[in-house]
Short mmCIF file of C-alpha atoms and ligand atoms in Angstrom, two decimals:
data_model
loop_
_atom_site.label_atom_id
_atom_site.label_comp_id
_atom_site.label_asym_id
_atom_site.label_seq_id
_atom_site.Cartn_x
_atom_site.Cartn_y
_atom_site.Cartn_z
CA MET A 5 -24.26 66.41 -17.28
CA LEU A 6 -24.57 62.59 -17.35
CA ARG A 7 -23.10 60.80 -14.50
CA ILE A 8 -22.00 57.02 -15.38
CA GLN A 9 -21.46 54.63 -12.41
CA ASN A 10 -20.39 51.06 -12.13
CA PHE A 11 -22.86 48.41 -11.94
CA ILE A 12 -22.09 46.01 -9.20
CA ASP A 13 -24.48 43.29 -7.73
CA GLY A 14 -27.67 44.84 -9.22
CA ALA A 15 -26.84 48.38 -8.08
CA TYR A 16 -25.35 51.46 -9.52
CA ALA A 17 -22.63 53.13 -7.48
CA ASP A 18 -19.45 55.25 -7.81
CA SER A 19 -15.98 54.22 -6.92
CA ALA A 20 -14.70 54.46 -3.24
CA SER A 21 -11.63 56.67 -4.58
CA GLY A 22 -14.10 59.13 -6.00
CA ARG A 23 -12.10 58.90 -9.38
CA ARG A 24 -14.07 60.01 -12.51
CA PHE A 25 -12.97 60.64 -16.13
CA ASP A 26 -14.41 62.85 -18.70
CA LYS A 27 -16.22 61.54 -21.79
CA PHE A 28 -16.23 63.92 -24.92
CA SER A 29 -18.47 63.94 -27.82
CA PRO A 30 -16.73 62.67 -30.99
CA VAL A 31 -18.77 65.23 -33.01
CA ASP A 32 -17.72 68.59 -31.35
CA ASN A 33 -15.55 67.27 -28.46
CA SER A 34 -18.17 68.60 -25.71
CA LEU A 35 -18.08 67.17 -22.48
CA ILE A 36 -21.11 64.78 -22.26
CA ALA A 37 -20.45 62.66 -19.38
CA SER A 38 -18.55 62.06 -16.21
CA VAL A 39 -17.50 58.34 -15.70
CA THR A 40 -16.62 56.87 -12.47
CA GLU A 41 -13.33 54.85 -12.58
CA ALA A 42 -13.19 51.45 -11.01
CA GLY A 43 -10.15 50.53 -8.89
CA ALA A 44 -9.32 47.48 -7.14
CA PRO A 45 -12.02 47.57 -4.61
CA GLU A 46 -14.78 47.75 -7.19
CA VAL A 47 -13.27 45.04 -9.37
CA ASP A 48 -13.03 42.80 -6.36
CA ALA A 49 -16.58 43.52 -5.47
CA ALA A 50 -17.80 42.94 -9.13
CA VAL A 51 -15.78 39.60 -9.43
CA ALA A 52 -17.25 38.54 -5.75
CA ALA A 53 -20.87 39.49 -6.93
CA ALA A 54 -20.50 37.49 -9.97
CA ARG A 55 -19.12 34.59 -8.03
CA ARG A 56 -21.81 34.48 -5.61
CA ALA A 57 -24.55 34.84 -8.01
CA LEU A 58 -23.04 31.64 -9.73
CA ALA A 59 -23.89 29.77 -6.54
CA GLY A 60 -27.27 31.47 -5.93
CA GLU A 61 -30.54 31.51 -7.90
CA TRP A 62 -28.83 31.99 -11.33
CA GLY A 63 -27.05 28.59 -10.98
CA ARG A 64 -30.16 26.81 -10.05
CA LEU A 65 -32.18 28.01 -13.26
CA SER A 66 -33.01 25.45 -15.71
CA VAL A 67 -31.79 26.04 -19.36
CA PRO A 68 -35.43 26.89 -20.47
CA GLU A 69 -35.77 29.29 -17.76
CA ARG A 70 -32.47 30.87 -18.32
CA ALA A 71 -33.33 31.21 -22.10
CA ASP A 72 -36.64 32.77 -21.38
CA LEU A 73 -35.14 35.43 -19.14
CA LEU A 74 -32.42 36.26 -22.05
CA HIS A 75 -35.46 36.70 -24.28
CA GLY A 76 -36.84 39.13 -21.97
CA VAL A 77 -33.38 41.06 -21.96
CA ALA A 78 -33.72 41.21 -25.85
CA ASP A 79 -37.31 42.27 -25.64
CA GLU A 80 -36.54 44.98 -23.14
CA ILE A 81 -33.76 46.45 -25.23
CA THR A 82 -36.01 46.48 -28.15
CA ARG A 83 -38.70 48.20 -26.21
CA ARG A 84 -35.92 50.74 -25.07
CA MET A 85 -34.55 51.00 -28.42
CA GLU A 86 -34.65 54.88 -28.63
CA ASP A 87 -32.48 55.09 -25.34
CA PHE A 88 -30.03 52.86 -26.63
CA VAL A 89 -29.79 54.40 -29.87
CA ALA A 90 -29.41 57.76 -28.45
CA ALA A 91 -26.69 56.72 -25.79
CA GLU A 92 -24.64 54.95 -28.76
CA MET A 93 -24.97 57.93 -31.19
CA ALA A 94 -23.74 60.23 -28.07
CA ASP A 95 -20.77 58.05 -27.32
CA THR A 96 -19.86 57.31 -30.96
CA GLY A 97 -21.01 60.09 -32.95
CA GLN A 98 -21.94 57.57 -35.84
CA PRO A 99 -25.29 58.12 -37.97
CA ARG A 100 -28.72 57.19 -36.49
CA HIS A 101 -29.31 54.61 -39.44
CA VAL A 102 -26.19 52.75 -38.54
CA MET A 103 -27.49 52.28 -34.88
CA THR A 104 -31.15 51.54 -35.73
CA HIS A 105 -30.67 49.34 -38.72
CA ALA A 106 -27.46 47.44 -37.45
CA PHE A 107 -25.74 48.05 -34.12
CA ILE A 108 -28.46 48.12 -31.57
CA PRO A 109 -30.98 45.71 -33.33
CA ARG A 110 -27.87 43.21 -33.25
CA GLY A 111 -27.47 43.90 -29.62
CA ALA A 112 -30.86 42.48 -28.82
CA ALA A 113 -30.41 39.44 -31.38
CA ASN A 114 -27.29 38.51 -29.59
CA PHE A 115 -29.40 37.55 -26.36
CA LYS A 116 -32.17 35.61 -28.61
CA VAL A 117 -29.69 33.77 -30.85
CA PHE A 118 -27.41 32.35 -27.84
CA ALA A 119 -30.59 31.55 -25.89
CA ASP A 120 -31.89 29.53 -28.69
CA VAL A 121 -28.62 27.76 -29.16
CA VAL A 122 -28.40 26.63 -25.71
CA ARG A 123 -31.92 25.55 -25.55
CA ASN A 124 -31.57 23.41 -28.67
CA VAL A 125 -28.11 22.25 -28.26
CA PRO A 126 -28.07 18.38 -28.14
CA THR A 127 -25.75 16.25 -25.96
CA GLU A 128 -22.80 14.39 -27.34
CA ALA A 129 -23.13 10.72 -26.83
CA PHE A 130 -21.11 7.55 -27.71
CA GLN A 131 -21.78 3.75 -27.20
CA MET A 132 -18.38 1.99 -26.98
CA ALA A 133 -17.68 -1.71 -27.01
CA THR A 134 -16.10 -3.34 -23.93
CA PRO A 135 -14.13 -6.77 -23.61
CA ASP A 136 -16.85 -8.29 -21.75
CA GLY A 137 -19.45 -7.34 -24.46
CA ALA A 138 -21.67 -5.43 -22.23
CA GLY A 139 -20.42 -2.01 -23.52
CA ALA A 140 -20.50 1.52 -22.17
CA ILE A 141 -22.29 4.69 -22.61
CA ASN A 142 -20.13 8.17 -22.84
CA TYR A 143 -22.26 11.25 -22.67
CA ALA A 144 -20.98 14.78 -22.39
CA LEU A 145 -22.25 17.31 -19.53
CA ARG A 146 -21.72 20.83 -20.13
CA ARG A 147 -21.52 23.52 -17.35
CA PRO A 148 -20.54 26.93 -17.15
CA LYS A 149 -16.92 28.00 -16.95
CA GLY A 150 -17.54 30.41 -14.12
CA VAL A 151 -17.00 34.16 -13.94
CA ILE A 152 -16.34 35.62 -17.44
CA ALA A 153 -14.44 38.91 -17.82
CA VAL A 154 -15.48 40.86 -20.93
CA ILE A 155 -13.39 43.36 -22.22
CA ALA A 156 -14.88 45.40 -25.15
CA PRO A 157 -13.88 47.82 -27.82
CA TRP A 158 -15.23 51.25 -28.59
CA ASN A 159 -16.07 50.84 -32.49
CA ALA A 160 -19.48 48.94 -32.09
CA PRO A 161 -19.64 49.06 -28.38
CA PHE A 162 -23.06 47.64 -27.85
CA MET A 163 -23.12 45.00 -30.44
CA LEU A 164 -19.59 43.78 -29.72
CA MET A 165 -20.02 43.63 -25.99
CA THR A 166 -23.27 41.75 -26.12
CA TRP A 167 -21.96 39.41 -28.75
CA LYS A 168 -19.89 38.06 -25.66
CA VAL A 169 -22.35 38.75 -22.76
CA GLY A 170 -25.24 36.99 -24.56
CA PRO A 171 -23.52 33.60 -24.97
CA ALA A 172 -21.86 33.96 -21.63
CA LEU A 173 -25.08 34.12 -19.81
CA ALA A 174 -26.76 31.80 -22.27
CA CYS A 175 -24.25 29.06 -20.92
CA GLY A 176 -24.85 29.71 -17.35
CA ASN A 177 -21.97 31.99 -16.62
CA THR A 178 -21.75 35.21 -14.87
CA VAL A 179 -19.91 38.52 -16.27
CA VAL A 180 -17.90 41.42 -15.31
CA VAL A 181 -17.78 43.78 -18.36
CA LYS A 182 -15.46 46.43 -18.70
CA PRO A 183 -16.47 48.66 -21.76
CA SER A 184 -14.28 50.76 -23.52
CA GLU A 185 -13.47 54.21 -21.72
CA GLU A 186 -14.49 55.79 -25.24
CA THR A 187 -18.09 54.13 -24.93
CA PRO A 188 -19.35 53.66 -21.49
CA MET A 189 -22.92 54.43 -22.10
CA THR A 190 -24.92 51.44 -23.57
CA THR A 191 -23.10 48.99 -21.32
CA ALA A 192 -24.07 51.17 -18.24
CA LEU A 193 -27.53 51.10 -19.63
CA LEU A 194 -27.69 47.38 -20.11
CA GLY A 195 -27.73 47.37 -16.02
CA GLU A 196 -31.07 48.77 -16.11
CA VAL A 197 -32.40 46.44 -18.55
CA MET A 198 -31.02 43.40 -16.58
CA ASN A 199 -32.92 44.53 -13.29
CA ALA A 200 -36.03 45.39 -15.26
CA VAL A 201 -36.55 41.91 -16.46
CA GLY A 202 -35.30 40.25 -13.17
CA VAL A 203 -31.96 38.77 -14.11
CA PRO A 204 -30.61 38.17 -10.64
CA LYS A 205 -28.06 40.43 -9.08
CA GLY A 206 -24.51 39.80 -9.74
CA VAL A 207 -25.08 37.83 -12.90
CA PHE A 208 -24.14 41.07 -15.06
CA ASN A 209 -21.64 43.63 -13.57
CA VAL A 210 -20.01 46.71 -14.93
CA VAL A 211 -16.64 48.30 -14.19
CA HIS A 212 -15.48 51.56 -16.01
CA GLY A 213 -12.03 52.51 -16.67
CA PHE A 214 -8.92 52.28 -18.77
CA GLY A 215 -6.69 49.38 -19.60
CA PRO A 216 -2.97 49.28 -18.34
CA ALA A 217 -3.03 49.95 -14.41
CA SER A 218 -6.71 50.39 -14.39
CA ALA A 219 -9.72 48.40 -14.30
CA GLY A 220 -9.05 46.50 -17.60
CA GLU A 221 -5.94 45.20 -16.28
CA MET A 222 -7.09 44.65 -12.61
CA LEU A 223 -9.85 42.56 -14.27
CA THR A 224 -7.95 40.45 -16.40
CA ARG A 225 -5.39 39.76 -13.65
CA HIS A 226 -8.13 38.98 -10.92
CA ASP A 227 -7.72 35.38 -10.00
CA GLY A 228 -11.60 35.18 -9.30
CA VAL A 229 -11.82 35.40 -13.25
CA ASP A 230 -11.95 32.08 -14.81
CA ALA A 231 -11.76 33.04 -18.57
CA ILE A 232 -11.48 36.34 -20.62
CA THR A 233 -13.22 37.10 -23.75
CA PHE A 234 -11.58 40.23 -25.58
CA THR A 235 -12.24 42.45 -28.67
CA GLY A 236 -9.61 44.95 -29.49
CA GLU A 237 -6.25 45.43 -30.92
CA THR A 238 -3.67 42.87 -31.31
CA GLY A 239 -1.26 44.69 -29.12
CA THR A 240 -3.87 44.59 -26.11
CA GLY A 241 -4.50 41.08 -26.85
CA THR A 242 -0.91 40.30 -26.09
CA ALA A 243 -1.06 42.10 -22.99
CA ILE A 244 -4.19 40.37 -21.76
CA MET A 245 -2.75 36.93 -22.96
CA LYS A 246 0.05 37.38 -20.68
CA ALA A 247 -2.33 38.26 -17.68
CA ALA A 248 -4.45 35.22 -18.52
CA ALA A 249 -1.20 33.08 -18.17
CA GLU A 250 -1.25 33.64 -14.37
CA GLY A 251 -3.91 30.99 -13.37
CA ILE A 252 -3.93 29.17 -16.75
CA ARG A 253 -7.20 30.94 -17.74
CA ASP A 254 -8.73 30.64 -21.23
CA VAL A 255 -8.88 33.43 -23.73
CA SER A 256 -11.22 34.21 -26.77
CA PHE A 257 -9.71 36.95 -28.80
CA GLU A 258 -11.24 38.90 -31.77
CA LEU A 259 -8.24 41.32 -32.95
CA GLY A 260 -7.18 43.45 -35.43
CA GLY A 261 -7.42 43.10 -39.29
CA LYS A 262 -5.67 44.40 -42.47
CA ASN A 263 -8.42 42.99 -44.69
CA ALA A 264 -8.46 42.67 -48.19
CA GLY A 265 -11.12 43.13 -50.92
CA ILE A 266 -10.42 41.30 -54.18
CA VAL A 267 -12.35 42.67 -57.27
CA PHE A 268 -12.39 40.59 -60.29
CA ALA A 269 -13.04 42.22 -63.99
CA ASP A 270 -16.14 39.56 -64.15
CA CYS A 271 -17.67 41.28 -60.89
CA ASP A 272 -21.08 42.95 -60.96
CA PHE A 273 -19.45 46.46 -61.19
CA ASP A 274 -21.87 48.88 -59.51
CA LYS A 275 -22.40 46.20 -56.68
CA ALA A 276 -18.84 45.63 -56.17
CA VAL A 277 -18.27 49.52 -55.90
CA ASP A 278 -21.00 49.69 -53.37
CA GLY A 279 -19.82 46.76 -51.34
CA ILE A 280 -16.19 47.96 -51.29
CA PHE A 281 -17.50 51.47 -50.29
CA ARG A 282 -19.22 50.22 -47.42
CA SER A 283 -16.37 47.85 -46.20
CA ALA A 284 -14.05 50.59 -46.38
CA PHE A 285 -15.85 53.55 -44.96
CA LEU A 286 -18.73 52.31 -43.05
CA ASN A 287 -18.57 53.62 -39.22
CA THR A 288 -15.93 55.94 -40.62
CA GLY A 289 -13.80 52.80 -41.28
CA GLN A 290 -13.68 51.79 -37.61
CA VAL A 291 -14.75 48.24 -38.26
CA CYS A 292 -12.52 45.40 -37.74
CA LEU A 293 -13.88 43.76 -40.98
CA GLY A 294 -13.25 46.82 -42.94
CA THR A 295 -11.32 46.83 -46.08
CA GLU A 296 -7.88 48.87 -45.93
CA ARG A 297 -6.23 47.03 -48.97
CA VAL A 298 -8.37 46.47 -52.23
CA TYR A 299 -7.01 44.56 -55.16
CA VAL A 300 -8.62 45.38 -58.63
CA GLU A 301 -8.19 43.25 -61.80
CA ARG A 302 -6.36 45.51 -64.23
CA PRO A 303 -9.19 45.81 -67.02
CA ILE A 304 -11.60 47.43 -64.69
CA PHE A 305 -8.83 49.23 -62.45
CA GLU A 306 -9.14 52.88 -63.52
CA ARG A 307 -13.04 52.96 -63.84
CA PHE A 308 -13.20 51.21 -60.30
CA VAL A 309 -10.90 53.73 -58.53
CA ALA A 310 -12.96 56.63 -60.32
CA ALA A 311 -16.18 55.17 -59.24
CA LEU A 312 -15.16 54.59 -55.61
CA LYS A 313 -13.60 58.30 -55.62
CA ALA A 314 -17.00 59.76 -56.55
CA LYS A 315 -18.73 57.78 -53.63
CA ALA A 316 -16.11 58.74 -51.26
CA GLU A 317 -16.55 62.46 -52.34
CA ALA A 318 -20.49 62.35 -51.48
CA VAL A 319 -20.52 61.29 -48.28
CA ARG A 320 -22.68 63.78 -45.93
CA TYR A 321 -20.69 64.76 -42.88
CA GLY A 322 -22.82 65.70 -39.82
CA ARG A 323 -24.41 64.92 -36.53
CA PRO A 324 -25.70 61.56 -35.85
CA GLN A 325 -29.13 63.02 -35.23
CA ASP A 326 -29.45 64.60 -38.59
CA HIS A 327 -31.19 62.38 -40.77
CA ASP A 328 -29.21 63.63 -43.75
CA SER A 329 -25.80 62.54 -42.34
CA ASP A 330 -24.25 59.46 -43.43
CA TYR A 331 -20.82 59.89 -42.30
CA GLY A 332 -19.50 60.52 -38.64
CA PRO A 333 -16.38 61.49 -37.11
CA LEU A 334 -13.44 59.25 -35.49
CA ILE A 335 -14.00 58.33 -31.92
CA SER A 336 -11.45 60.55 -30.26
CA GLN A 337 -8.93 63.16 -30.85
CA GLU A 338 -6.14 60.62 -30.08
CA HIS A 339 -7.42 58.24 -32.89
CA ARG A 340 -7.77 61.21 -35.23
CA GLN A 341 -4.10 61.91 -34.61
CA LYS A 342 -3.32 58.41 -35.41
CA VAL A 343 -5.44 58.12 -38.71
CA LEU A 344 -3.82 61.64 -39.96
CA SER A 345 -0.36 60.48 -39.14
CA TYR A 346 -0.89 57.47 -41.52
CA TYR A 347 -2.36 59.86 -44.09
CA ARG A 348 0.79 61.78 -43.97
CA LYS A 349 2.89 58.66 -43.94
CA ALA A 350 1.11 57.66 -47.10
CA VAL A 351 2.11 60.82 -48.96
CA GLU A 352 5.88 60.47 -47.60
CA GLU A 353 5.93 56.95 -49.07
CA GLY A 354 4.78 58.16 -52.41
CA ALA A 355 1.28 57.45 -52.62
CA ASN A 356 -1.10 59.06 -55.27
CA VAL A 357 -3.98 60.62 -53.04
CA VAL A 358 -7.00 59.79 -55.30
CA THR A 359 -9.14 61.62 -52.87
CA GLY A 360 -9.23 62.86 -49.41
CA GLY A 361 -6.13 62.66 -47.21
CA GLY A 362 -6.87 65.49 -44.73
CA VAL A 363 -9.52 67.19 -42.70
CA PRO A 364 -13.06 68.42 -43.89
CA GLU A 365 -14.09 72.06 -43.30
CA MET A 366 -16.97 71.53 -40.77
CA PRO A 367 -19.19 74.38 -39.78
CA GLY A 368 -19.66 75.98 -36.27
CA ASP A 369 -19.14 73.61 -33.36
CA LEU A 370 -18.45 70.65 -35.49
CA ALA A 371 -15.18 72.25 -36.42
CA ALA A 372 -13.92 71.07 -33.16
CA GLY A 373 -14.84 67.34 -33.95
CA ASN A 374 -12.73 64.35 -34.79
CA TRP A 375 -13.65 64.57 -38.48
CA VAL A 376 -11.39 63.18 -41.35
CA GLN A 377 -12.01 62.80 -45.00
CA PRO A 378 -12.51 59.40 -46.65
CA THR A 379 -9.42 58.65 -48.36
CA ILE A 380 -8.23 56.46 -51.30
CA TRP A 381 -4.60 56.06 -52.14
CA THR A 382 -2.94 54.18 -55.27
CA GLY A 383 0.63 53.73 -56.33
CA LEU A 384 2.25 52.29 -53.28
CA PRO A 385 4.54 49.20 -52.83
CA GLU A 386 3.17 46.50 -50.61
CA THR A 387 5.80 47.10 -48.11
CA ALA A 388 4.16 50.75 -47.21
CA ALA A 389 3.07 51.21 -43.80
CA VAL A 390 -0.45 51.79 -44.71
CA ILE A 391 -0.73 48.51 -46.53
CA GLN A 392 0.92 46.83 -43.79
CA GLU A 393 -0.48 48.21 -40.54
CA GLU A 394 -4.05 48.39 -39.53
CA ILE A 395 -5.25 52.07 -39.36
CA PHE A 396 -8.71 51.55 -38.37
CA GLY A 397 -9.93 54.69 -40.40
CA PRO A 398 -11.84 55.40 -43.56
CA CYS A 399 -9.09 54.78 -45.96
CA CYS A 400 -8.04 52.00 -48.39
CA HIS A 401 -5.11 51.53 -51.06
CA ILE A 402 -6.17 50.19 -54.19
CA ARG A 403 -3.68 48.17 -56.56
CA PRO A 404 -4.40 46.46 -59.90
CA PHE A 405 -3.78 42.72 -60.46
CA ASP A 406 -3.24 40.53 -63.43
CA SER A 407 -4.17 36.97 -62.39
CA GLU A 408 -6.32 34.98 -60.10
CA THR A 409 -2.93 33.68 -58.47
CA GLU A 410 -1.52 37.11 -58.08
CA ALA A 411 -4.65 38.36 -56.11
CA VAL A 412 -4.59 35.36 -53.76
CA THR A 413 -0.73 36.07 -53.07
CA LEU A 414 -1.29 39.70 -52.53
CA ALA A 415 -4.26 39.16 -50.20
CA ASN A 416 -2.51 36.49 -48.03
CA ALA A 417 0.73 38.77 -47.61
CA SER A 418 -0.50 40.12 -44.16
CA ARG A 419 0.06 39.10 -40.38
CA TYR A 420 -3.55 39.51 -40.23
CA GLY A 421 -6.32 36.93 -41.08
CA LEU A 422 -9.65 38.33 -40.16
CA ALA A 423 -11.94 38.74 -43.20
CA THR A 424 -11.99 39.09 -47.09
CA THR A 425 -14.43 40.30 -49.45
CA ILE A 426 -14.25 38.97 -53.05
CA TRP A 427 -16.49 40.27 -55.91
CA THR A 428 -17.01 38.03 -59.06
CA THR A 429 -19.63 36.28 -60.78
CA ASN A 430 -17.72 33.33 -61.91
CA LEU A 431 -18.83 30.51 -59.35
CA GLY A 432 -15.56 28.42 -59.72
CA ARG A 433 -13.40 31.23 -58.94
CA ALA A 434 -15.44 32.19 -56.07
CA HIS A 435 -14.94 28.76 -54.55
CA ARG A 436 -11.27 28.45 -55.37
CA VAL A 437 -10.35 31.98 -54.04
CA ALA A 438 -12.40 31.58 -50.96
CA ALA A 439 -10.56 28.44 -50.16
CA ALA A 440 -7.05 29.63 -50.74
CA ILE A 441 -7.52 32.93 -48.77
CA GLU A 442 -6.07 32.74 -44.94
CA VAL A 443 -8.61 34.28 -43.01
CA GLY A 444 -11.41 33.23 -40.50
CA ILE A 445 -14.37 34.95 -42.66
CA VAL A 446 -14.57 35.27 -46.46
CA TRP A 447 -17.58 36.96 -48.29
CA VAL A 448 -18.38 36.57 -51.83
CA ASN A 449 -20.27 39.33 -53.39
CA SER A 450 -21.40 40.78 -49.95
CA TRP A 451 -19.66 42.19 -46.86
CA PHE A 452 -20.76 41.99 -43.04
CA LEU A 453 -23.51 39.85 -43.87
CA ARG A 454 -23.78 37.67 -40.81
CA ASP A 455 -25.89 34.69 -39.74
CA LEU A 456 -25.19 34.56 -35.99
CA ARG A 457 -25.16 30.75 -35.85
CA THR A 458 -21.75 30.73 -37.98
CA ALA A 459 -18.24 30.64 -36.59
CA PHE A 460 -16.86 34.02 -36.39
CA GLY A 461 -13.23 34.95 -35.71
CA GLY A 462 -9.76 35.41 -37.16
CA SER A 463 -6.62 33.46 -37.99
CA LYS A 464 -2.95 34.49 -37.52
CA ARG A 465 -2.70 37.69 -35.52
CA SER A 466 -6.25 38.58 -35.87
CA GLY A 467 -7.52 36.22 -33.08
CA ILE A 468 -7.81 32.86 -31.17
CA GLY A 469 -10.92 30.85 -31.28
CA ARG A 470 -14.46 31.41 -32.83
CA GLU A 471 -17.48 32.57 -31.40
CA GLY A 472 -21.05 32.29 -32.78
CA GLY A 473 -23.93 29.85 -32.63
CA VAL A 474 -22.50 26.45 -30.88
CA HIS A 475 -19.04 27.49 -31.74
CA SER A 476 -19.36 29.73 -28.74
CA LEU A 477 -19.89 26.87 -26.32
CA GLU A 478 -16.21 25.94 -26.74
CA PHE A 479 -15.23 28.85 -24.99
CA TYR A 480 -18.20 29.50 -22.42
CA THR A 481 -18.72 25.93 -21.27
CA GLU A 482 -16.58 23.32 -19.50
CA THR A 483 -17.21 19.96 -20.83
CA SER A 484 -17.01 16.87 -18.55
CA ASN A 485 -17.27 13.19 -20.08
CA VAL A 486 -19.34 10.59 -18.01
CA CYS A 487 -18.61 7.03 -18.98
CA ILE A 488 -21.13 4.62 -17.65
CA LYS A 489 -20.13 0.97 -18.08
CA LEU A 490 -23.28 -1.18 -18.79
P1 NAD B 17 -8.20 48.39 -27.62
O1 NAD B 17 -7.31 47.31 -27.82
O2 NAD B 17 -7.43 49.59 -27.35
O3 NAD B 17 -9.11 48.48 -26.31
C1 NAD B 17 -9.95 47.41 -26.14
C2 NAD B 17 -10.36 47.32 -24.78
O4 NAD B 17 -9.35 46.83 -23.90
C3 NAD B 17 -10.71 48.60 -24.02
O5 NAD B 17 -11.95 48.38 -22.93
C4 NAD B 17 -9.62 48.91 -23.16
O6 NAD B 17 -9.74 49.76 -21.97
C5 NAD B 17 -8.96 47.46 -22.91
N1 NAD B 17 -7.72 47.38 -22.48
C6 NAD B 17 -6.72 48.04 -23.06
N2 NAD B 17 -5.46 47.61 -22.58
C7 NAD B 17 -5.69 46.75 -21.70
C8 NAD B 17 -4.92 45.86 -20.92
N3 NAD B 17 -3.82 45.92 -20.68
N4 NAD B 17 -5.54 44.84 -19.90
C9 NAD B 17 -6.99 44.80 -20.20
N5 NAD B 17 -7.77 45.69 -20.75
C10 NAD B 17 -7.21 46.50 -21.76
O7 NAD B 17 -8.97 48.46 -28.73
P2 NAD B 17 -9.95 49.42 -29.34
O8 NAD B 17 -9.20 50.69 -29.85
O9 NAD B 17 -11.09 49.92 -28.38
O10 NAD B 17 -10.86 48.76 -30.54
C11 NAD B 17 -10.19 48.82 -31.61
C12 NAD B 17 -9.45 47.61 -32.23
O11 NAD B 17 -10.38 46.53 -31.96
C13 NAD B 17 -8.88 47.33 -33.59
O12 NAD B 17 -7.65 47.04 -33.37
C14 NAD B 17 -9.83 46.35 -34.14
O13 NAD B 17 -9.43 45.87 -35.40
C15 NAD B 17 -10.24 45.42 -33.16
N6 NAD B 17 -11.57 44.95 -33.28
C16 NAD B 17 -11.61 43.71 -33.55
C17 NAD B 17 -12.73 43.12 -33.75
C18 NAD B 17 -12.66 41.61 -34.18
O14 NAD B 17 -13.89 40.90 -34.12
N7 NAD B 17 -11.80 41.02 -34.49
C19 NAD B 17 -14.12 43.77 -33.51
C20 NAD B 17 -14.02 44.92 -33.44
C21 NAD B 17 -12.67 45.53 -33.09
C1 6OH B 18 -15.92 44.80 -35.86
O1 6OH B 18 -15.86 46.03 -35.85
C2 6OH B 18 -17.06 44.05 -36.06
C3 6OH B 18 -17.09 42.64 -35.56
C4 6OH B 18 -18.32 42.28 -35.88
C5 6OH B 18 -18.95 41.15 -35.05
O2 6OH B 18 -18.01 40.76 -34.08
C6 6OH B 18 -20.16 40.41 -35.44
O3 6OH B 18 -20.31 39.56 -34.50
O4 6OH B 18 -20.62 40.82 -36.45
#
C-alpha cells in the first residue's frame, strides 16, 4: 500500500510520533494509502526550513531566474502528467477526462502564468512636486511576504493548491502546504517535482494531517508563518481568521458558495441546458463555483426542467479509469451522509423531486463507494435549507421567474457571493444583470471559463481578497514606497 510522508526541507519523512491515518478510495472505500500525520515537531521543522530558505539561495535568485525555475516546475508536471492524473483519480474518484483536460494541466499552468506575471509586472512610480521646485520621485519596491501557509481543500486538490503555491513562489515566498486529509497524493508528488528541477530545499514543504488540533490548526497558529491562504468552507475560514488574528497575519480566503444560475427565455436553449448541467453536476457537484440555485424564466421553465432531467438521468457512473464513465462518487462517506441528509431535508420541506434524490445501484465492489444520484428539485420556497445552505453535492433547485428584476433579487438573496452564470442572447440585459449581481465572478453564456490573469474570489461570506494575475501580488508581496527627493 502507498505510504505518504511529509516533505520537509527537500526530504520525505514520517512524523516522530509515528501517527498515521488511512486514506480510502471514494469509488469503493478500499484502503489505498497510509498517510503520516504531522504534529508540532514536523510543523515547526517545516516552518523553520521555509524560513531558512528565504534567507538562502532562493532569496538571492533574480526574478528571471525564479521565473525560469517555475517554468521548469510546470514542464516537469507536464512530463509526469500520467503520475499526477493517476494520483488525483485515486484520491478523488473523479473521471479521467476531468483530470487530463482540466485539473492537472491547470496545475502546470498555475506555475507558468504567475512566473510570467512576476517577470513582466511594472513598478509603480510617481513624480511629485515639492515647494523648492526640485520635486521628488516615488517608486514601489515589492518584496516577498515571507513564509506562507497554504491550506487546501479536497475538491480539485492539485489545481487549487497550485493556484496558491504558484503565485507564492513566483513572488519569492516560501510555503508550507497542508493538503486536505482526503486528498494528500498530488501535493506529496509535487515534492518530487521540486527536487527534480532544483528548487532549493525548504522552499516547498508539505505537512499532512487534519484541521482542528492537528497540522492545519498548528500551522495557522504558528508564529513563524507570515500569511495564510486558504480555500475551503466558510466555517473553517472563521476558525483560521481567529488564528491569524494572533500576530496580525494577512489572510486570503476562497470560501463557500451558493451560486445562482439565471436562464432567460431568450437564451440559446441547448447551450444553456449544457451549461447549467455542467455547473450543477461536474465533479459530482463538488465545485465551489457550482450552481445549486437555478432560476429560469417562466415561458421556458417546463421545457428546461425536462431537458436538464434527461441529461441528469444519462450520466455514466463508473471508475475514473473507465473511459466510458463521466460521473464519479463523492469524496467520502462523511460527505455523502451530509449530501444525503440534504436530499432527505428537501423532501421533508416539500420539494418535488424531479430526478434522483437517492443512491444508485452499483455493481460489485462499487456498491461500497460514495455514490449519489444527480438530483433536481422544484417547488420549494426560497427559505428552504437546500436553497439557503451550501450542499456541495450534485443537486440543484429550479424555480421560475417572471422579470429581470425578480431574477436579480432572487439571485442576490444569499449570504454567499461567489459566482453566477447568466444565460441570455440579449446583450444589454447581460451587462445590466452582470452589474446588478453581488458576486465576485459573473459568467455570461459560459461557466468556469478562466483566464488566469483575471481577479478571482468571492464577496460576502464567499471570501476575502482576490487572487489571479497581478491581483495575487497584493497578497503575496509587501510593498515599500521609496521617496527620493531630487
Ligand atoms: P474544509 O474547510 O473542510 O477544509 C479545507 C482545509 O482546511 C483542509 O485541508 C482541512 O484539513 C483544513 N482545516 C479544517 N479545519 C481547520 C482549522 N481549524 N485550521 C486550519 N485548517 C483547517 O473544506 P473542504 O471540505 O476541504 O472543501 C470544500 C469547501 O471548500 C466548500 O465549502 C467549497 O465551497 C470550498 N471551496 C471554495 C473555493 C473557492 O474558490 N471559493 C474553491 C474550492 C472549494
Ligand atoms: C472550486 O471548486 C474551483 C475553484 C477554481 C479556482 O480557484 C480557479 O482558480 O479556477
